Tab-separated table of C-alpha atoms in Angstrom:
chain	number	residue	atom	x	y	z
A	1	MET	CA	23.788	14.068	95.819
A	2	THR	CA	26.028	16.961	94.756
A	3	VAL	CA	25.254	19.445	91.993
A	4	VAL	CA	27.997	21.384	90.204
A	5	SER	CA	26.915	24.667	88.625
A	6	SER	CA	28.036	25.144	85.039
A	7	THR	CA	28.251	28.946	85.420
A	8	SER	CA	30.895	28.909	88.168
A	9	LEU	CA	32.763	26.597	90.475
A	10	VAL	CA	29.920	26.256	92.965
A	11	ILE	CA	29.262	22.838	94.413
A	12	LEU	CA	25.959	22.486	96.237
A	13	THR	CA	24.596	19.557	98.159
A	14	ASN	CA	21.129	18.352	97.222
A	15	SER	CA	19.442	20.293	100.049
A	16	ALA	CA	21.405	23.457	99.198
A	17	GLN	CA	20.367	23.149	95.542
A	18	GLU	CA	16.746	22.599	96.604
A	19	ASN	CA	16.917	25.697	98.814
A	20	LEU	CA	18.378	27.722	95.939
A	21	GLU	CA	15.492	26.580	93.714
A	22	LEU	CA	13.060	27.466	96.511
A	23	CYS	CA	14.530	30.996	96.677
A	24	ARG	CA	14.125	31.309	92.907
A	25	PHE	CA	10.531	30.106	93.224
A	26	MET	CA	9.906	32.751	95.917
A	27	TYR	CA	11.453	35.439	93.715
A	28	ARG	CA	9.186	34.516	90.804
A	29	TYR	CA	6.164	34.742	93.110
A	30	LEU	CA	7.257	38.139	94.441
A	31	LYS	CA	7.834	39.305	90.847
A	32	LEU	CA	4.291	38.217	89.970
A	33	LYS	CA	2.881	40.303	92.836
A	34	HIS	CA	5.349	43.197	92.427
A	35	PRO	CA	5.831	43.669	88.650
A	36	GLU	CA	8.316	46.512	89.199
A	37	LEU	CA	10.950	43.957	90.242
A	38	PRO	CA	13.583	42.987	87.661
A	39	LYS	CA	12.696	40.204	85.240
A	40	PHE	CA	13.563	36.743	86.558
A	41	LYS	CA	16.447	34.937	84.895
A	42	LYS	CA	18.326	31.902	86.159
A	43	ASN	CA	21.153	34.179	87.352
A	44	THR	CA	18.798	36.513	89.227
A	45	VAL	CA	19.202	34.428	92.397
A	46	ILE	CA	22.568	32.683	92.725
A	47	PRO	CA	24.790	31.129	95.367
A	48	PHE	CA	27.555	33.524	96.375
A	49	THR	CA	30.914	32.850	94.769
A	50	THR	CA	34.012	34.971	94.419
A	51	SER	CA	33.705	34.584	90.642
A	52	LYS	CA	33.971	38.139	89.340
A	53	ARG	CA	31.740	37.239	86.409
A	54	LEU	CA	28.632	36.891	88.577
A	55	CYS	CA	29.460	38.895	91.706
A	56	ASP	CA	31.996	41.684	92.093
A	57	ASP	CA	32.103	41.401	95.883
A	58	SER	CA	34.997	39.502	97.402
A	59	SER	CA	33.221	38.525	100.614
A	60	MET	CA	29.797	38.349	102.262
A	61	GLY	CA	31.022	39.193	105.763
A	62	GLY	CA	28.307	38.388	108.293
A	63	SER	CA	25.478	38.767	105.773
A	64	TYR	CA	23.292	35.890	104.632
A	65	ALA	CA	22.766	37.488	101.210
A	66	HIS	CA	23.100	40.726	99.290
A	67	PHE	CA	21.346	42.494	96.429
A	68	HIS	CA	23.193	43.975	93.453
A	69	GLN	CA	21.843	47.380	92.447
A	70	THR	CA	23.922	47.354	89.260
A	71	LYS	CA	22.605	45.629	86.160
A	72	PRO	CA	22.051	42.827	85.917
A	73	ASN	CA	20.304	42.992	89.288
A	74	ARG	CA	20.833	39.833	91.267
A	75	ILE	CA	20.659	38.331	94.724
A	76	CYS	CA	23.704	36.390	95.952
A	77	ILE	CA	23.044	34.003	98.833
A	78	LYS	CA	25.830	32.652	101.008
A	79	GLN	CA	26.306	28.932	100.326
A	80	LYS	CA	26.351	28.220	104.077
A	81	THR	CA	22.896	29.836	104.266
A	82	LEU	CA	21.614	27.611	101.463
A	83	LYS	CA	22.951	24.514	103.236
A	84	ASN	CA	21.525	25.525	106.616
A	85	PRO	CA	18.777	28.173	106.289
A	86	SER	CA	18.684	29.391	109.861
A	87	GLY	CA	19.545	32.578	111.698
A	88	LYS	CA	18.415	35.917	113.073
A	89	ILE	CA	16.561	38.124	110.641
A	90	GLY	CA	15.885	41.799	111.279
A	91	GLU	CA	12.397	43.090	110.609
A	92	HIS	CA	13.428	46.500	109.292
A	93	HIS	CA	9.844	47.525	108.525
A	94	VAL	CA	9.106	48.083	112.233
A	95	GLU	CA	10.655	50.631	114.605
A	96	PRO	CA	12.860	49.745	116.294
A	97	THR	CA	14.059	46.811	114.181
A	98	VAL	CA	12.972	43.495	115.690
A	99	TRP	CA	15.318	40.512	115.388
A	100	ARG	CA	13.837	37.011	115.240
A	101	LYS	CA	15.413	33.571	114.948
A	102	LEU	CA	13.953	31.698	111.982
A	103	ASP	CA	14.636	28.379	110.279
A	104	GLY	CA	13.905	26.631	106.986
A	105	ASN	CA	11.272	27.973	104.589
A	106	PHE	CA	10.328	30.861	106.884
A	107	PHE	CA	13.948	31.997	107.077
A	108	LEU	CA	14.329	31.858	103.278
A	109	ALA	CA	10.998	33.645	102.748
A	110	GLU	CA	11.965	36.479	105.070
A	111	LEU	CA	15.406	36.660	103.450
A	112	MET	CA	13.929	36.927	99.944
A	113	ALA	CA	11.360	39.535	101.020
A	114	HIS	CA	14.217	41.557	102.507
A	115	GLU	CA	16.564	41.268	99.531
A	116	VAL	CA	13.997	42.154	96.843
A	117	ALA	CA	13.054	45.244	98.882
A	118	HIS	CA	16.549	46.569	98.129
A	119	PHE	CA	15.597	47.048	94.448
A	120	ARG	CA	15.994	50.790	93.735
A	121	THR	CA	16.546	51.676	97.397
A	122	LYS	CA	19.633	52.531	99.417
A	123	GLY	CA	20.489	50.816	102.670
A	124	HIS	CA	17.682	50.346	105.177
A	125	ALA	CA	16.209	53.856	104.994
A	126	LYS	CA	12.546	54.904	104.864
A	127	THR	CA	11.915	53.825	101.235
A	128	PHE	CA	13.446	50.416	101.891
A	129	LYS	CA	11.320	49.955	105.030
A	130	ALA	CA	8.106	50.683	103.097
A	131	LYS	CA	9.058	48.232	100.322
A	132	ASN	CA	10.178	45.628	102.840
A	133	LEU	CA	6.806	45.832	104.588
A	134	LYS	CA	5.004	45.233	101.265
A	135	THR	CA	7.179	42.291	100.224
A	136	TYR	CA	7.061	40.840	103.733
A	137	GLN	CA	3.239	41.056	103.778
A	138	THR	CA	3.061	39.476	100.319
A	139	ILE	CA	5.144	36.483	101.276
A	140	ALA	CA	3.548	36.123	104.738
A	141	ASN	CA	0.061	36.070	103.189
A	142	TRP	CA	1.255	33.467	100.683
A	143	PHE	CA	2.223	31.200	103.572
A	144	ILE	CA	-0.830	31.976	105.735
A	145	SER	CA	-3.282	31.314	102.892
A	146	GLY	CA	-1.716	27.901	102.286
A	147	ASP	CA	-1.099	28.824	98.645
A	148	PHE	CA	2.671	28.542	99.111
A	149	TYR	CA	2.267	24.825	99.765
A	150	LYS	CA	-0.265	24.375	96.947
A	151	ASP	CA	1.949	26.261	94.474
A	152	ARG	CA	5.013	24.195	95.475
A	153	ASN	CA	3.159	20.999	94.643
A	154	ASP	CA	1.821	22.172	91.270
């Protein structure tokens, strides 16, 4: 099954659309636990497109996703990442940064924890690292407790 987004010319396969919805679900959970995050709207987490209306960046380079500091704040995720959520993720909250290969839900969870930590921070400096640790712990505990799986089925 293929889904065509009405807001831009983004065509996602069923699994990519499901992964996008999963990222949105993770954002809403992180927002619940970290109320300082921007309000969730459908365009808060989007697939990356070169459409200037939603994203003013022309390319993602080697990144899986990026966070827009300008309003409206949003997270753009590379479509390839949504189709195949797998790769090396840097744990920036530890010194030195540790890189781990992750796949599936764990990859997307780590990605979302990382991207939301960019809210009101610059780069990967000290403030970002502290926020990233908090969001990482929040999402890790959600998985460890089993609540992630319960919440997904509700």
